[in-house]
GROMACS .gro file of C-alpha atoms in nm:
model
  203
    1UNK     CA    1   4.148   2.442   2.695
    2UNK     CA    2   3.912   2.125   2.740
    3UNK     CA    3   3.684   2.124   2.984
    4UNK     CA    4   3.698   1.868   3.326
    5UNK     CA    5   3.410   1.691   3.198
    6UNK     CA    6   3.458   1.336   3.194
    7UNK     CA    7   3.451   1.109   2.913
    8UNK     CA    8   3.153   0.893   2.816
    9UNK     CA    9   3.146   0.542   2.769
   10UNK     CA   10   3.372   0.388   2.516
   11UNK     CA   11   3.145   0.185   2.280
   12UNK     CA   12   3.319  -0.043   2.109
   13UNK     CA   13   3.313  -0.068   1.700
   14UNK     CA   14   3.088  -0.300   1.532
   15UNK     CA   15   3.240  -0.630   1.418
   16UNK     CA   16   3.275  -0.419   1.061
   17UNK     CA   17   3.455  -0.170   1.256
   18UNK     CA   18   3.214   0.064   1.238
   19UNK     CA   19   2.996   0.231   1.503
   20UNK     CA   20   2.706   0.110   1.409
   21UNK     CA   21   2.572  -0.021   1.741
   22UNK     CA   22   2.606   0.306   1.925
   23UNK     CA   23   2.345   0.435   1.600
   24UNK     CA   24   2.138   0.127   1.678
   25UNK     CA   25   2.074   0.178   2.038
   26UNK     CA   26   1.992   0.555   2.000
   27UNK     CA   27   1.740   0.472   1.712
   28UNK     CA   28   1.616   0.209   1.917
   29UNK     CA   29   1.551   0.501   2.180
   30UNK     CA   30   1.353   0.749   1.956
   31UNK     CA   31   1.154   0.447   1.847
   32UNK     CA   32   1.098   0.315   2.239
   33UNK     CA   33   0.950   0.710   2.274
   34UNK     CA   34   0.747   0.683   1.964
   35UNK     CA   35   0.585   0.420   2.068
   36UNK     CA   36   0.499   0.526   2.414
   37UNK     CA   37   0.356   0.854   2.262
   38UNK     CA   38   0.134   0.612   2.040
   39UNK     CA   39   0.030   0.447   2.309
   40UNK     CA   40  -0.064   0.724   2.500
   41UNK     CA   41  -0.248   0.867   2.177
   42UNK     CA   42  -0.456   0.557   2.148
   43UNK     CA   43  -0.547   0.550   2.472
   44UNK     CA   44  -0.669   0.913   2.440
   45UNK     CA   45  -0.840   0.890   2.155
   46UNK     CA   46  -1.038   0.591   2.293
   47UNK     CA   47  -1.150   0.842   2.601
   48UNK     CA   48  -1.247   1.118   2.363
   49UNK     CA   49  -1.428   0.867   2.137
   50UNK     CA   50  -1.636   0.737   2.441
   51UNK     CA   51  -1.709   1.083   2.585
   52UNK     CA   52  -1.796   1.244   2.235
   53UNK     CA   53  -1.966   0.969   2.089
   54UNK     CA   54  -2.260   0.756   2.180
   55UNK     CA   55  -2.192   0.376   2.202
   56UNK     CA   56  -1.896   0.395   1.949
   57UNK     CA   57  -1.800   0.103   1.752
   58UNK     CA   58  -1.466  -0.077   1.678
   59UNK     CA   59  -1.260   0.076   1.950
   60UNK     CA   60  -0.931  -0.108   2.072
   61UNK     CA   61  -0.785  -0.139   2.386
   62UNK     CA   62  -0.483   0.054   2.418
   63UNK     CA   63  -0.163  -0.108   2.436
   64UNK     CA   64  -0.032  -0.248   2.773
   65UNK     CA   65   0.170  -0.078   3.020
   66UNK     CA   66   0.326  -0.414   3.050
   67UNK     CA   67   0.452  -0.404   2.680
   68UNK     CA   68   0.642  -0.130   2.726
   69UNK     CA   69   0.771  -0.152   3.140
   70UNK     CA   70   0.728  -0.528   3.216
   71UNK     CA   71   1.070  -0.541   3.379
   72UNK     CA   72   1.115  -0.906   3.223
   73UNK     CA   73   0.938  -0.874   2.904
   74UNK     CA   74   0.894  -0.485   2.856
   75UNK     CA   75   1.031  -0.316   2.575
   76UNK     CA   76   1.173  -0.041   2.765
   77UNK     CA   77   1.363  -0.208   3.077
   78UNK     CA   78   1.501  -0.438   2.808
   79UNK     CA   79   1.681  -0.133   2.584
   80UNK     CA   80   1.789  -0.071   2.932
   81UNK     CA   81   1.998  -0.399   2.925
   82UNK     CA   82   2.085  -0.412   2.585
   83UNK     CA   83   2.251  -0.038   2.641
   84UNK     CA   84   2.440  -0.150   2.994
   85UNK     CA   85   2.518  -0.440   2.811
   86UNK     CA   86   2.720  -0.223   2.515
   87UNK     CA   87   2.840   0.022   2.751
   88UNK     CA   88   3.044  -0.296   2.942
   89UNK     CA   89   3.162  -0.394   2.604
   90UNK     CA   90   2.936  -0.663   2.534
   91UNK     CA   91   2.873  -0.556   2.175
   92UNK     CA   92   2.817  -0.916   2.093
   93UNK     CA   93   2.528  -0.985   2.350
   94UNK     CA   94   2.364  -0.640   2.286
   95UNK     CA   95   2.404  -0.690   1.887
   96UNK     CA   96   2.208  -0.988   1.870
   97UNK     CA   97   1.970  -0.862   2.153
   98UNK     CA   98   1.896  -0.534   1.953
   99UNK     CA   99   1.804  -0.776   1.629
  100UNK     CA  100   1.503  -0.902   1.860
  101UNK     CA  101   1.419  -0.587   1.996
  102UNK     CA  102   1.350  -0.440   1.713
  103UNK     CA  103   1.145  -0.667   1.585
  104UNK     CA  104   0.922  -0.669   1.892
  105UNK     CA  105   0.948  -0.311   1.890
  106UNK     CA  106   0.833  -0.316   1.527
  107UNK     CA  107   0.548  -0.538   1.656
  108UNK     CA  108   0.425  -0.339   1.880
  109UNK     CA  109   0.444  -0.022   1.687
  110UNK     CA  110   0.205  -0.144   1.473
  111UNK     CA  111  -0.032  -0.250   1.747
  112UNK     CA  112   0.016   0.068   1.886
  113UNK     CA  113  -0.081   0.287   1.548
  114UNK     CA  114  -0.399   0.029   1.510
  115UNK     CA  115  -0.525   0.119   1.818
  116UNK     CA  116  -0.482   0.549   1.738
  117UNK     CA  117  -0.646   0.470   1.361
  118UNK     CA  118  -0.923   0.233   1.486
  119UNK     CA  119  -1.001   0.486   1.842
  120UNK     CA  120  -0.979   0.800   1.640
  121UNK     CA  121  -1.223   0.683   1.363
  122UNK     CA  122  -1.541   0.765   1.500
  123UNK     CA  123  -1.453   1.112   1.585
  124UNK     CA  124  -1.312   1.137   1.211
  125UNK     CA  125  -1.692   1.032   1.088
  126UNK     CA  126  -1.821   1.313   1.287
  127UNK     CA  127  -1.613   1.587   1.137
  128UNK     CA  128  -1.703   1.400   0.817
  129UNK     CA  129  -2.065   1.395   0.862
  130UNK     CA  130  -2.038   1.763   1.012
  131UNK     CA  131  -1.835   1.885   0.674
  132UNK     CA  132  -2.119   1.708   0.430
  133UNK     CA  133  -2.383   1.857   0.639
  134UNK     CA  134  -2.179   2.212   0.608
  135UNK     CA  135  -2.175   2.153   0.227
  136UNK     CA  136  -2.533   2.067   0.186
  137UNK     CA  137  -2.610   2.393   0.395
  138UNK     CA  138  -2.433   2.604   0.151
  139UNK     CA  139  -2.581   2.401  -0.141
  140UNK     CA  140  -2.938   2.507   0.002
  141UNK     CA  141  -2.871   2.864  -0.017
  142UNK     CA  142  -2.711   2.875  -0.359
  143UNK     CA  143  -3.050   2.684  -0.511
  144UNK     CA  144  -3.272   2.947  -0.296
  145UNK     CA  145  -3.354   2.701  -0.066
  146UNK     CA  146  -3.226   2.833   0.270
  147UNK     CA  147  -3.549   2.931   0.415
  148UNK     CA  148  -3.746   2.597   0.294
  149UNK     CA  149  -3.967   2.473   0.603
  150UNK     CA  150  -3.911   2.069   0.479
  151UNK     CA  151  -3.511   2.113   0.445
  152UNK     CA  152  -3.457   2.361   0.714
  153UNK     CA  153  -3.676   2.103   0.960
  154UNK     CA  154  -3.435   1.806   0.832
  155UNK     CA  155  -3.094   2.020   0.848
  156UNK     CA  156  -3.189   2.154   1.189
  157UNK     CA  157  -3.242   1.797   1.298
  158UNK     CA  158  -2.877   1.648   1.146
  159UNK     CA  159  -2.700   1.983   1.324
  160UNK     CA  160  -2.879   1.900   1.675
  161UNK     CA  161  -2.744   1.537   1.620
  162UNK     CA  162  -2.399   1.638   1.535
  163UNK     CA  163  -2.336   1.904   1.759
  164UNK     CA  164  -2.480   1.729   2.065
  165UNK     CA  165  -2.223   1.546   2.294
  166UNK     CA  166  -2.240   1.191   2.272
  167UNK     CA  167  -2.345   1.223   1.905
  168UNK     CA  168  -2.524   0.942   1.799
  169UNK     CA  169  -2.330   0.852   1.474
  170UNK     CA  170  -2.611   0.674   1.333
  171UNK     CA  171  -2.860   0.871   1.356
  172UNK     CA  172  -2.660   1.186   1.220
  173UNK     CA  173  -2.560   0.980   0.947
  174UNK     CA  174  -2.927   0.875   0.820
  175UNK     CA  175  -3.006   1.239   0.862
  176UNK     CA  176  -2.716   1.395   0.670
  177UNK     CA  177  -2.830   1.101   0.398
  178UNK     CA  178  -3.186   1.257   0.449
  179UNK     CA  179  -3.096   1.602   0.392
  180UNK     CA  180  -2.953   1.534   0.046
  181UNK     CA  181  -3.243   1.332  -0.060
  182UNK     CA  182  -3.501   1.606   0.068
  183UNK     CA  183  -3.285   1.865  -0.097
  184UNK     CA  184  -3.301   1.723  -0.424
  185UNK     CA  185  -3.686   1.677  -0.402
  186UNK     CA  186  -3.742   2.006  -0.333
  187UNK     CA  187  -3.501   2.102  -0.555
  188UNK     CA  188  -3.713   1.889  -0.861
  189UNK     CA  189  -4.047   2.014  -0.725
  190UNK     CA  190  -3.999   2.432  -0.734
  191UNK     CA  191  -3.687   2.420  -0.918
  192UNK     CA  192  -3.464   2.786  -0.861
  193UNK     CA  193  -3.189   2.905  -1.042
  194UNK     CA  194  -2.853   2.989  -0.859
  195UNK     CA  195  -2.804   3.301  -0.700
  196UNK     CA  196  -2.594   3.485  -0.901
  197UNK     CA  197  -2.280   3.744  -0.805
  198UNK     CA  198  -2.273   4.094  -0.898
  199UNK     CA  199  -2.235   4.140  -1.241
  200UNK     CA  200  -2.283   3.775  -1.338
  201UNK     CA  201  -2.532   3.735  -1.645
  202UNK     CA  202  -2.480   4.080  -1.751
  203UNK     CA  203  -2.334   4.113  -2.128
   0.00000   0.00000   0.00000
Protein backbone atom coordinates (compact mmCIF):
# COMPACT_ATOMS: atom_id res chain seq x y z
CA UNK A 1 0.00 0.00 0.00
CA UNK A 2 1.74 3.47 -0.87
CA UNK A 3 2.11 5.76 1.53
CA UNK A 4 0.05 9.50 1.63
CA UNK A 5 3.19 11.18 0.98
CA UNK A 6 2.95 13.54 -1.71
CA UNK A 7 4.77 13.60 -4.83
CA UNK A 8 7.81 15.77 -5.54
CA UNK A 9 8.27 18.06 -8.19
CA UNK A 10 8.02 16.85 -11.70
CA UNK A 11 11.32 17.86 -13.42
CA UNK A 12 11.03 17.84 -16.74
CA UNK A 13 13.53 15.72 -19.20
CA UNK A 14 16.41 17.32 -20.74
CA UNK A 15 15.99 18.45 -24.35
CA UNK A 16 17.76 14.75 -25.07
CA UNK A 17 15.07 13.36 -23.05
CA UNK A 18 17.02 12.52 -20.45
CA UNK A 19 17.13 13.68 -16.82
CA UNK A 20 20.06 15.15 -16.87
CA UNK A 21 19.20 18.51 -15.30
CA UNK A 22 17.71 17.07 -12.15
CA UNK A 23 21.71 15.31 -11.92
CA UNK A 24 23.01 18.78 -12.68
CA UNK A 25 21.36 20.72 -10.01
CA UNK A 26 22.10 18.10 -7.24
CA UNK A 27 25.87 18.04 -8.31
CA UNK A 28 25.74 21.60 -8.40
CA UNK A 29 24.59 21.25 -4.62
CA UNK A 30 27.43 18.96 -3.27
CA UNK A 31 29.78 21.29 -5.08
CA UNK A 32 27.94 24.71 -3.52
CA UNK A 33 28.77 22.63 0.07
CA UNK A 34 32.26 21.86 -0.95
CA UNK A 35 33.04 24.98 -1.45
CA UNK A 36 31.63 26.53 1.62
CA UNK A 37 33.56 23.85 3.68
CA UNK A 38 36.75 25.20 1.75
CA UNK A 39 36.04 28.33 2.60
CA UNK A 40 35.56 27.79 6.01
CA UNK A 41 38.91 25.63 6.01
CA UNK A 42 40.85 28.52 4.64
CA UNK A 43 39.67 30.78 6.84
CA UNK A 44 40.70 28.45 9.71
CA UNK A 45 43.77 27.67 8.72
CA UNK A 46 44.65 31.39 8.32
CA UNK A 47 43.62 31.77 12.30
CA UNK A 48 45.72 28.80 13.30
CA UNK A 49 48.61 30.04 11.10
CA UNK A 50 48.51 33.52 12.86
CA UNK A 51 48.11 32.14 16.39
CA UNK A 52 50.84 29.31 15.92
CA UNK A 53 53.17 31.13 13.96
CA UNK A 54 55.07 34.34 14.33
CA UNK A 55 54.52 36.95 11.52
CA UNK A 56 53.65 34.21 8.89
CA UNK A 57 54.16 34.81 5.32
CA UNK A 58 51.99 34.38 2.15
CA UNK A 59 48.66 34.02 3.82
CA UNK A 60 45.36 34.75 1.76
CA UNK A 61 42.33 36.19 2.66
CA UNK A 62 39.64 33.80 2.81
CA UNK A 63 37.03 33.82 0.35
CA UNK A 64 34.02 36.24 0.70
CA UNK A 65 30.86 35.63 2.36
CA UNK A 66 29.55 37.61 -0.49
CA UNK A 67 30.75 34.94 -3.09
CA UNK A 68 28.86 32.48 -1.79
CA UNK A 69 25.36 34.50 -0.19
CA UNK A 70 25.39 37.81 -2.16
CA UNK A 71 21.68 37.50 -2.87
CA UNK A 72 22.38 39.06 -6.48
CA UNK A 73 25.68 37.71 -7.26
CA UNK A 74 26.18 34.80 -4.64
CA UNK A 75 26.70 31.43 -5.68
CA UNK A 76 24.33 29.98 -3.35
CA UNK A 77 21.00 32.22 -3.60
CA UNK A 78 21.58 31.81 -7.33
CA UNK A 79 21.36 27.62 -7.30
CA UNK A 80 18.40 28.74 -5.39
CA UNK A 81 16.89 30.24 -8.64
CA UNK A 82 18.22 28.06 -11.04
CA UNK A 83 16.42 25.02 -8.89
CA UNK A 84 12.84 27.10 -8.52
CA UNK A 85 13.41 27.86 -11.91
CA UNK A 86 13.47 23.81 -13.00
CA UNK A 87 11.01 22.91 -10.51
CA UNK A 88 8.35 25.50 -12.54
CA UNK A 89 9.46 23.82 -15.67
CA UNK A 90 11.79 26.24 -16.90
CA UNK A 91 14.40 23.67 -17.90
CA UNK A 92 15.46 26.02 -20.61
CA UNK A 93 16.27 29.12 -18.32
CA UNK A 94 17.84 26.90 -15.57
CA UNK A 95 19.92 24.84 -18.34
CA UNK A 96 21.70 27.66 -19.62
CA UNK A 97 21.88 29.29 -16.07
CA UNK A 98 23.55 26.07 -14.60
CA UNK A 99 26.30 26.34 -17.69
CA UNK A 100 27.39 29.74 -15.90
CA UNK A 101 27.14 28.57 -12.58
CA UNK A 102 29.32 26.17 -12.85
CA UNK A 103 31.81 27.88 -14.22
CA UNK A 104 31.77 30.52 -11.49
CA UNK A 105 31.45 27.82 -9.15
CA UNK A 106 34.54 26.24 -10.71
CA UNK A 107 36.12 29.69 -10.23
CA UNK A 108 35.71 30.02 -7.03
CA UNK A 109 36.60 26.55 -6.02
CA UNK A 110 39.83 27.15 -7.00
CA UNK A 111 40.14 30.41 -5.11
CA UNK A 112 38.81 28.71 -2.34
CA UNK A 113 41.52 25.59 -2.30
CA UNK A 114 44.40 28.47 -2.87
CA UNK A 115 43.53 30.07 0.06
CA UNK A 116 43.51 26.35 2.39
CA UNK A 117 47.10 25.41 0.45
CA UNK A 118 48.66 28.92 0.77
CA UNK A 119 47.08 29.43 4.88
CA UNK A 120 47.99 25.93 5.81
CA UNK A 121 51.64 26.14 4.54
CA UNK A 122 53.35 27.58 7.31
CA UNK A 123 52.01 25.21 9.80
CA UNK A 124 53.10 22.35 7.22
CA UNK A 125 56.92 23.89 7.51
CA UNK A 126 56.67 23.51 11.16
CA UNK A 127 55.80 19.86 11.27
CA UNK A 128 58.49 19.73 8.57
CA UNK A 129 61.13 21.45 10.42
CA UNK A 130 59.89 19.54 13.69
CA UNK A 131 60.23 15.94 11.71
CA UNK A 132 64.03 16.94 10.39
CA UNK A 133 64.84 18.08 13.79
CA UNK A 134 63.27 14.54 15.15
CA UNK A 135 65.53 12.79 12.56
CA UNK A 136 68.67 14.57 13.35
CA UNK A 137 67.92 13.71 17.13
CA UNK A 138 67.89 10.10 16.42
CA UNK A 139 70.89 10.48 14.03
CA UNK A 140 72.86 11.94 17.18
CA UNK A 141 72.31 8.99 19.25
CA UNK A 142 73.07 6.33 16.66
CA UNK A 143 76.76 8.16 16.01
CA UNK A 144 77.16 8.37 20.04
CA UNK A 145 76.53 11.78 20.02
CA UNK A 146 73.46 12.24 22.24
CA UNK A 147 75.15 13.62 25.20
CA UNK A 148 77.57 16.11 23.09
CA UNK A 149 77.54 19.64 24.98
CA UNK A 150 77.98 21.63 21.23
CA UNK A 151 74.96 19.55 19.54
CA UNK A 152 72.83 19.08 22.54
CA UNK A 153 73.22 23.21 23.13
CA UNK A 154 72.14 23.68 19.26
CA UNK A 155 69.24 20.89 19.30
CA UNK A 156 67.93 22.24 22.58
CA UNK A 157 67.83 25.64 20.96
CA UNK A 158 65.87 24.42 17.43
CA UNK A 159 63.25 22.32 19.96
CA UNK A 160 62.63 25.62 22.17
CA UNK A 161 62.01 27.41 18.74
CA UNK A 162 59.71 24.84 17.41
CA UNK A 163 57.77 23.95 20.23
CA UNK A 164 57.17 27.52 21.40
CA UNK A 165 53.81 29.15 20.27
CA UNK A 166 54.20 31.65 17.76
CA UNK A 167 57.22 29.74 16.39
CA UNK A 168 59.39 31.86 14.65
CA UNK A 169 59.81 29.90 11.32
CA UNK A 170 62.96 31.48 10.56
CA UNK A 171 64.75 31.16 13.17
CA UNK A 172 63.85 27.33 13.68
CA UNK A 173 64.74 26.87 10.26
CA UNK A 174 68.48 28.34 10.47
CA UNK A 175 68.73 26.26 13.58
CA UNK A 176 67.50 22.90 12.27
CA UNK A 177 70.14 23.91 9.21
CA UNK A 178 72.63 24.48 12.19
CA UNK A 179 72.13 21.30 13.84
CA UNK A 180 73.07 19.27 10.77
CA UNK A 181 76.10 21.26 10.09
CA UNK A 182 77.30 21.02 13.87
CA UNK A 183 76.47 17.36 13.75
CA UNK A 184 78.59 16.58 10.99
CA UNK A 185 81.56 18.56 12.53
CA UNK A 186 81.48 16.79 15.45
CA UNK A 187 80.84 13.89 13.77
CA UNK A 188 84.44 14.51 11.52
CA UNK A 189 86.27 15.69 14.67
CA UNK A 190 85.78 12.43 17.29
CA UNK A 191 84.39 10.25 14.76
CA UNK A 192 82.13 7.05 16.61
CA UNK A 193 80.96 4.09 15.16
CA UNK A 194 77.15 3.21 15.27
CA UNK A 195 75.69 1.67 18.10
CA UNK A 196 75.13 -1.62 17.29
CA UNK A 197 71.96 -4.18 18.20
CA UNK A 198 72.32 -7.27 20.06
CA UNK A 199 74.05 -9.70 18.27
CA UNK A 200 75.14 -7.43 15.42
CA UNK A 201 78.98 -7.92 14.53
CA UNK A 202 79.08 -11.21 16.08
CA UNK A 203 80.14 -14.18 13.52
Amino acid sequence: MRGSMEPGPAWPCSPAGGTGLPARLDAAERLMEAIAELAAEGRAAGDRAREKIADPRGLESPLSAATLDDERRGLRPWLRRLSAAAAKGGWREADAGLDEWERSAGEARLAAQRVVDANSAPLSVRAELRGRLDGLSAKAARLGLAEDPVVGAVRAQARAVLYTAPCDLHRADALVNSLAVTLSRQQQASPAPERRGPGEGRR
